[in-house]
mmCIF file of C-alpha atoms in Angstrom:
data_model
loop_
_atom_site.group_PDB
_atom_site.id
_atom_site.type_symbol
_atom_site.label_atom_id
_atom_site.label_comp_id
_atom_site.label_asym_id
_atom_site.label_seq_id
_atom_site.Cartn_x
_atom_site.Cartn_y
_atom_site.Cartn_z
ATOM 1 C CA UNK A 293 27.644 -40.426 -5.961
ATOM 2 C CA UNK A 294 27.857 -38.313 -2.985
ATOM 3 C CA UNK A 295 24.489 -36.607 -2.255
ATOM 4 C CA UNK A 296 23.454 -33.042 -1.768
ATOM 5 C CA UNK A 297 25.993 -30.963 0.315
ATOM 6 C CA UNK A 298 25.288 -27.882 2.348
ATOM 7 C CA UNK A 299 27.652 -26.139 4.617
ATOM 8 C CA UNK A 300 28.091 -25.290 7.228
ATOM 9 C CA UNK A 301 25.558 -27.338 8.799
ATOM 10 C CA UNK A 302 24.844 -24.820 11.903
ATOM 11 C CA UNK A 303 25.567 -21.116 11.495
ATOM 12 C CA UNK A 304 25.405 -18.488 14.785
ATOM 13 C CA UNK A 305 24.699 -14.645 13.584
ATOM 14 C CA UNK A 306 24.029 -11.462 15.647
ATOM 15 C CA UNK A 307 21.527 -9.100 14.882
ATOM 16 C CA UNK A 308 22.325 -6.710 11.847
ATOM 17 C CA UNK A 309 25.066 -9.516 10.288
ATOM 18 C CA UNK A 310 25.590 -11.842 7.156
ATOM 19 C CA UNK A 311 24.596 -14.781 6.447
ATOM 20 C CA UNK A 312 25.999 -17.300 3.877
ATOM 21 C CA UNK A 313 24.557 -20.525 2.964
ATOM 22 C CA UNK A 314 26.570 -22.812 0.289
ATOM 23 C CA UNK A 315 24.965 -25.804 -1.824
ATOM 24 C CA UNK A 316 26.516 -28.004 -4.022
ATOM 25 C CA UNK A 317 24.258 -30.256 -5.514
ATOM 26 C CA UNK A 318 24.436 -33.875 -6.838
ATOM 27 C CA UNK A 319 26.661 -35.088 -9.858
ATOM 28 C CA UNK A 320 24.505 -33.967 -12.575
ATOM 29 C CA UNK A 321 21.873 -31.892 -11.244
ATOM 30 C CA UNK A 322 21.735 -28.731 -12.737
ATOM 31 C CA UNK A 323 18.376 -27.664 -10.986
ATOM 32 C CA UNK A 324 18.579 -26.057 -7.335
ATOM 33 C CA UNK A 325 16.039 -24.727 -5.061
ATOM 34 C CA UNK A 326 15.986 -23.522 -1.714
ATOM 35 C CA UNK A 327 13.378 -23.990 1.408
ATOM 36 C CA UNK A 328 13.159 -22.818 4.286
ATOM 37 C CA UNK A 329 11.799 -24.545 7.212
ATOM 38 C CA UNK A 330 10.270 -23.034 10.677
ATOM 39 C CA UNK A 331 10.005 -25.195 13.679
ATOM 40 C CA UNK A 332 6.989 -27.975 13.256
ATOM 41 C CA UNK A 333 5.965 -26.498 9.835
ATOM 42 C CA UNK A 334 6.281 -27.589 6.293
ATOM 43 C CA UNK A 335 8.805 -26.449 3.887
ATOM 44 C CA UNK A 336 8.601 -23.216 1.777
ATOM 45 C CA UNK A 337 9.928 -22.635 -1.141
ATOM 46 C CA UNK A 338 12.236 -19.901 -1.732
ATOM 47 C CA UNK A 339 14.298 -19.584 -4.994
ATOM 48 C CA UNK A 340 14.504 -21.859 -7.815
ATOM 49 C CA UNK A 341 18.386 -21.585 -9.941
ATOM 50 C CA UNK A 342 19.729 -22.960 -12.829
ATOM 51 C CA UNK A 343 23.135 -22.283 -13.318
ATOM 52 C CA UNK A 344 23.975 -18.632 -14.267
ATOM 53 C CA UNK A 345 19.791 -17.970 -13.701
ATOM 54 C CA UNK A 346 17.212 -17.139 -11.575
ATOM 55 C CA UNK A 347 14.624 -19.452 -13.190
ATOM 56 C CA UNK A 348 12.007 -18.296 -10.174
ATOM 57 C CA UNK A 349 12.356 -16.391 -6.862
ATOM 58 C CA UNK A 350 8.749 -15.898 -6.160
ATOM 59 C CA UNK A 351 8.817 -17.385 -2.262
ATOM 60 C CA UNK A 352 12.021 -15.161 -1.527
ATOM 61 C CA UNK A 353 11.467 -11.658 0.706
ATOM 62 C CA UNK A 354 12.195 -9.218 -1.627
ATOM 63 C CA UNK A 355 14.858 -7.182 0.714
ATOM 64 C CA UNK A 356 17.875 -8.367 2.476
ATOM 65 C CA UNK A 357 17.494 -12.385 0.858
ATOM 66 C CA UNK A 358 19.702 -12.976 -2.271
ATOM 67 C CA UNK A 359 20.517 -16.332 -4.256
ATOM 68 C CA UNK A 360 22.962 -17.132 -7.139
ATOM 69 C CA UNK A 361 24.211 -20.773 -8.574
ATOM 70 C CA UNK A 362 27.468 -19.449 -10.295
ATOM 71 C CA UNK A 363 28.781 -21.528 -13.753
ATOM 72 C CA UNK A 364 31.656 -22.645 -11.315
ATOM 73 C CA UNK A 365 31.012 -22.987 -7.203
ATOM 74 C CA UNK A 366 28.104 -24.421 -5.232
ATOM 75 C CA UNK A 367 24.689 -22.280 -5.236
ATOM 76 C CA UNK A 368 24.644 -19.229 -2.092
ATOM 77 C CA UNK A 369 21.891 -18.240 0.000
ATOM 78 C CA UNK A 370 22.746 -14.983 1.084
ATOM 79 C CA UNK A 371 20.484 -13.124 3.630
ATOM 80 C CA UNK A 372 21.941 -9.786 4.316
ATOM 81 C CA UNK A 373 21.181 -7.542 7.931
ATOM 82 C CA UNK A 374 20.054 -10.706 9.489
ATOM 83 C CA UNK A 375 17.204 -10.582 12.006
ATOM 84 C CA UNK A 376 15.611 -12.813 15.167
ATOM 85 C CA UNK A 377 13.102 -13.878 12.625
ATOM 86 C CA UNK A 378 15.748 -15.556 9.321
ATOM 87 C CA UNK A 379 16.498 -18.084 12.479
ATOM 88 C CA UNK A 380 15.047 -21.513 10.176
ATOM 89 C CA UNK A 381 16.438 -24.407 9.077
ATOM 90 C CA UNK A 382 17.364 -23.546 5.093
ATOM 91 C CA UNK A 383 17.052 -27.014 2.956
ATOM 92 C CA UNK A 384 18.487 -26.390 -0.399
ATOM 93 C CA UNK A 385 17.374 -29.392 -3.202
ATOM 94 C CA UNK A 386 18.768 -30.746 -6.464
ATOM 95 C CA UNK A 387 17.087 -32.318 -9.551
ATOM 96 C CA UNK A 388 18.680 -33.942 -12.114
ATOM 97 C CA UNK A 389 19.617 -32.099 -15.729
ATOM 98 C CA UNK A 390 17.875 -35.242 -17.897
ATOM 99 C CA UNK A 391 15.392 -37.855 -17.298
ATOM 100 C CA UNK A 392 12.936 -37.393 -14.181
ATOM 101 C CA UNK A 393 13.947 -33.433 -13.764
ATOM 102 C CA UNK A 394 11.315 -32.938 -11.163
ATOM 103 C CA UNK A 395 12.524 -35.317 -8.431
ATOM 104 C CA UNK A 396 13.859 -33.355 -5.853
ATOM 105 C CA UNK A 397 16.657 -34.660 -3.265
ATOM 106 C CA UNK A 398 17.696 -32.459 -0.230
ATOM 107 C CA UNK A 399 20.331 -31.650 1.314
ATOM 108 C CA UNK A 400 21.342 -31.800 4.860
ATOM 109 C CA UNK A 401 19.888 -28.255 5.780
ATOM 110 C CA UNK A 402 21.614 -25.272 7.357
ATOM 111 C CA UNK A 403 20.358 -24.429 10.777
ATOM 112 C CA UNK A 404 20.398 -20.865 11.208
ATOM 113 C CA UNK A 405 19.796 -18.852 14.813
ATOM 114 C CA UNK A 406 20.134 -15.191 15.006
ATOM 115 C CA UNK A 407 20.950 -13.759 18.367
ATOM 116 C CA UNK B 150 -0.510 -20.925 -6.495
ATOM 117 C CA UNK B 151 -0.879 -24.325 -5.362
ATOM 118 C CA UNK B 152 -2.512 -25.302 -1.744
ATOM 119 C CA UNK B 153 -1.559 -28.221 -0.368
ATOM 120 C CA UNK B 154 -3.656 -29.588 2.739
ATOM 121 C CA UNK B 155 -2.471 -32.818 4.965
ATOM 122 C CA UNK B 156 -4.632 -34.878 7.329
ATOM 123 C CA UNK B 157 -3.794 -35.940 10.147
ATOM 124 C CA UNK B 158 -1.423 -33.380 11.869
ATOM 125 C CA UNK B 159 -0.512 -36.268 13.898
ATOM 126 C CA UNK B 160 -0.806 -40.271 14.013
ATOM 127 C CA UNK B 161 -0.424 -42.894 16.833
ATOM 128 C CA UNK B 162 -0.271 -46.422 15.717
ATOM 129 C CA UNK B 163 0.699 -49.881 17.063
ATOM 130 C CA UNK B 164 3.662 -51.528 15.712
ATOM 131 C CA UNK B 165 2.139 -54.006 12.957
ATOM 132 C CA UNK B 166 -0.552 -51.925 12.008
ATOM 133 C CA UNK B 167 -1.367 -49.500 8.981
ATOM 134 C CA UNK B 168 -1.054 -46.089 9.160
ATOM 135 C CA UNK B 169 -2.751 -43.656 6.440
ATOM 136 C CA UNK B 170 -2.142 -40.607 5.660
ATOM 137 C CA UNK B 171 -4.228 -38.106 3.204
ATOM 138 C CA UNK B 172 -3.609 -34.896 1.002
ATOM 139 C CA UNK B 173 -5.312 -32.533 -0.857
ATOM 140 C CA UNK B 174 -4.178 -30.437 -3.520
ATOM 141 C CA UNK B 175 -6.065 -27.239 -5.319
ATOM 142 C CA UNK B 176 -4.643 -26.807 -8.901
ATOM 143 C CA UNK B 177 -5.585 -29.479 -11.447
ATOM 144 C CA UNK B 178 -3.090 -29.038 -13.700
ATOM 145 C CA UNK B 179 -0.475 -30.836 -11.028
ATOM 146 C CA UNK B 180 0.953 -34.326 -11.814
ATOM 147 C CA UNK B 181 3.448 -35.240 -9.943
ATOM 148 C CA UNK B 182 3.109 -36.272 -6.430
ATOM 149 C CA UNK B 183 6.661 -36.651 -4.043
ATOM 150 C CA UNK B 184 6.438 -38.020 -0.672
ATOM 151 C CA UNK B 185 8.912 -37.303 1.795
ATOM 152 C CA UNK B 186 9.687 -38.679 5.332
ATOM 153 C CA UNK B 187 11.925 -36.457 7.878
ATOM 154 C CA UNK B 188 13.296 -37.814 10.775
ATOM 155 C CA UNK B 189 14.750 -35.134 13.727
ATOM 156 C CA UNK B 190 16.651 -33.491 13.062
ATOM 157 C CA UNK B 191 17.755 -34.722 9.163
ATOM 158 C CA UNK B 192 16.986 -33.799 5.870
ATOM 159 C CA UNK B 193 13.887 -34.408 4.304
ATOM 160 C CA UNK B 194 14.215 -38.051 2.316
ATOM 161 C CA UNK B 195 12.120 -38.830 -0.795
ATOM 162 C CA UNK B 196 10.096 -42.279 -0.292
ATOM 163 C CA UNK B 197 7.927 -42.623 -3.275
ATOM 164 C CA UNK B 198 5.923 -40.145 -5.617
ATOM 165 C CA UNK B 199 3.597 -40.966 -8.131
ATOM 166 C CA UNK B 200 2.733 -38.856 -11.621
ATOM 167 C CA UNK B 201 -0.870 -38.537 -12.782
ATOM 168 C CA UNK B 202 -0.830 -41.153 -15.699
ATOM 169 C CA UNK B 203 -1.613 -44.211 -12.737
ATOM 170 C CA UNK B 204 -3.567 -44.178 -9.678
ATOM 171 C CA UNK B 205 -1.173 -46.875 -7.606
ATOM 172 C CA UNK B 206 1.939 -47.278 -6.730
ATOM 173 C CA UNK B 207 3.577 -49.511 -4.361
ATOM 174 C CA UNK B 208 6.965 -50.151 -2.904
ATOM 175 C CA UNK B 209 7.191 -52.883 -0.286
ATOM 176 C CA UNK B 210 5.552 -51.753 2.730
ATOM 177 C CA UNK B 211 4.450 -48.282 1.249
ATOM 178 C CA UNK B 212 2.197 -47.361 -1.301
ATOM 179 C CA UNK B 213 0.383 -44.345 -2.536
ATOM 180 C CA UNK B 214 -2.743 -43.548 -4.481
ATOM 181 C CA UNK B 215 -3.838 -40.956 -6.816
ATOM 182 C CA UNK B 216 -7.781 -39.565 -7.390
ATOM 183 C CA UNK B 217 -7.048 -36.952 -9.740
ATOM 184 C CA UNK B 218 -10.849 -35.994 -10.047
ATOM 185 C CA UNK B 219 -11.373 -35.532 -6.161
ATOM 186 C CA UNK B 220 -7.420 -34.069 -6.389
ATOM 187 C CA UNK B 221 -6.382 -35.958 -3.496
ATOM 188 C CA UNK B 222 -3.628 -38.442 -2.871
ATOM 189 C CA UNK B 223 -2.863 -40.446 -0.074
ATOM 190 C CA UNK B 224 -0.041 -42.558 1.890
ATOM 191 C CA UNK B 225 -0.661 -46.056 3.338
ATOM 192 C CA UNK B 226 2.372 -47.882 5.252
ATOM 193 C CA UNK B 227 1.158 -51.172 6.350
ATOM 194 C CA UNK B 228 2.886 -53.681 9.073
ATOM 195 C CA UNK B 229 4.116 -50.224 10.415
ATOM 196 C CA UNK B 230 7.930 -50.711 12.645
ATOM 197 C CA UNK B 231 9.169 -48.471 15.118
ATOM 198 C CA UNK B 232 11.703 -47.115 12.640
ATOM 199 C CA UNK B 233 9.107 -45.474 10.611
ATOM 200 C CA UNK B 234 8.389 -42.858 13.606
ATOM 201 C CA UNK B 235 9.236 -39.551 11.385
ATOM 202 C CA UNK B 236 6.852 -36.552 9.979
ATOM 203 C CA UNK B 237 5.907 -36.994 6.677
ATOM 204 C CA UNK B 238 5.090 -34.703 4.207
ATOM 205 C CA UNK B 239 3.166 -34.597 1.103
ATOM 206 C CA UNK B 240 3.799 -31.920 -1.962
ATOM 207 C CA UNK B 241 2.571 -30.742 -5.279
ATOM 208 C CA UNK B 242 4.379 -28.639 -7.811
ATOM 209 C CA UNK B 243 1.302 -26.818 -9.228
ATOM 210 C CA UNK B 244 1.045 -24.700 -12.316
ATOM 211 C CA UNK B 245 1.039 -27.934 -14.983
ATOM 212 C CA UNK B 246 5.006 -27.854 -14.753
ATOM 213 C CA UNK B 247 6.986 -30.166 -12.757
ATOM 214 C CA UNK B 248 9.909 -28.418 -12.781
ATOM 215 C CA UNK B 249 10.265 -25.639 -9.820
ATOM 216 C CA UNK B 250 8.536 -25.277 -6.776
ATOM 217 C CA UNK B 251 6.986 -27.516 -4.694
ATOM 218 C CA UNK B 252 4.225 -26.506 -2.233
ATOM 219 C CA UNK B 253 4.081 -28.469 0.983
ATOM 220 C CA UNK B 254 1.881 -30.038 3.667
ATOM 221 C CA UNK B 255 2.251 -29.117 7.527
ATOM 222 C CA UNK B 256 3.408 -32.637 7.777
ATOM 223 C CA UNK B 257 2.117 -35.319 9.746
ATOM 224 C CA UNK B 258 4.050 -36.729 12.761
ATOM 225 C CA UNK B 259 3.549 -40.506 12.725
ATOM 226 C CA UNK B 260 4.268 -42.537 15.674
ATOM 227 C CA UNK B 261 5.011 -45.775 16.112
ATOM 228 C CA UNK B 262 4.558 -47.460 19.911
ATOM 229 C CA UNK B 263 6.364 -50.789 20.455
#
């Protein structure tokens, strides 16, 4: 059972460009959430998905930062206009649809740096 | 929302000994209690967690305890090995639902000298 995926794992932007971040989680999982992680500090949550929904996006900036888990695809993280500041490392998580729902298993991360 | 708070920031131990570490957690309607160690670098890895209906758990060299009336929860890794070098972090999903968020501790960076 391959684990949770992210890609890619290291992403370069200028200033004032795109960024997207993929997630597919593990066979099964139907829960996703996304952290995001500054140097030496603790995660924060972002956006919790269920496929098709937004079950919570209460830790995500309200402008520019957009998240979807499609019925078919992996889950995107897209942060639009990018700035010096969205550089983080961007965990996304997966819990599985039955039994013990709120364990939580991360992916590899995306590391993103914004010239 | 939930606030999680971790003691020590940082931990220096001797290979062979114990090393404990200690969190705090503000809404009382939490129960479930994850555990994660991240190495440089890699993702964060789940090592144990513990829900509110016991106050113990152990797996091998790790264990973790529950005081649900102080609301604190702590990590103990005994006959500590070089490997274990890593920050650790503690979380709590808050809000009487374990499903969704999870609010985090700064982490604690363990070491482990040879």
């Amino acid at each position: 059972n391959a684990g949770v995926m992210q890609n890619p794992r290291h992403l370069v932007r200028r200033r004032g460009q795109e960024a997207r971040l993929r997630c597919s989680p593990m066979k099964g999982h139907s829960h996703v959430y996304w952290y995001r992680q500054l140097p030496e500090e603790g995660l924060k949550f972002m956006v919790y998905l269920q496929k098709e929904n937004i079950i919570d996006e209460s830790g995500m900036p309200k402008e520019r930062f957009s998240a979807e888990f499609p019925k078919e695809g992996p889950s995107i993280l897209r942060i639009q206009q990018v700035v010096r500041g969205d550089s983080a490392a961007y965990f996304c998580a997966s819990s599985p649809s039955e039994g013990l729902q709120e364990t939580q298993y991360f992916g590899p991360g995306t590391r993103l740096l914004v010239l | 929302g939930e606030n999680v708070e971790q003691h020590p920031s940082t931990l220096s131990v001797q290979e062979g000994d114990s090393a404990v570490i200690k969190c705090t957690y503000s809404d009382s309607a939490s129960n479930y209690f994850p555990w994660y160690k991240q190495e440089l670098g890699k993702r964060p890895q789940l090592i144990i967690d513990i829900r509110s209906n016991v106050g113990e758990k152990k797996d091998q060299r790790i264990a973790v305890t529950l005081n649900k009336t102080a609301k604190h929860f702590s990590l103990h890794i005994t006959e500590t090995q070089p490997e274990d070098s890593a920050v650790y972090f503690c979380a709590a999903p808050g809000g009487g639902s374990t499903l969704g968020r999870l609010y985090f501790g700064r982490g604690t960076q363990l070491t482990v000298w040879p």
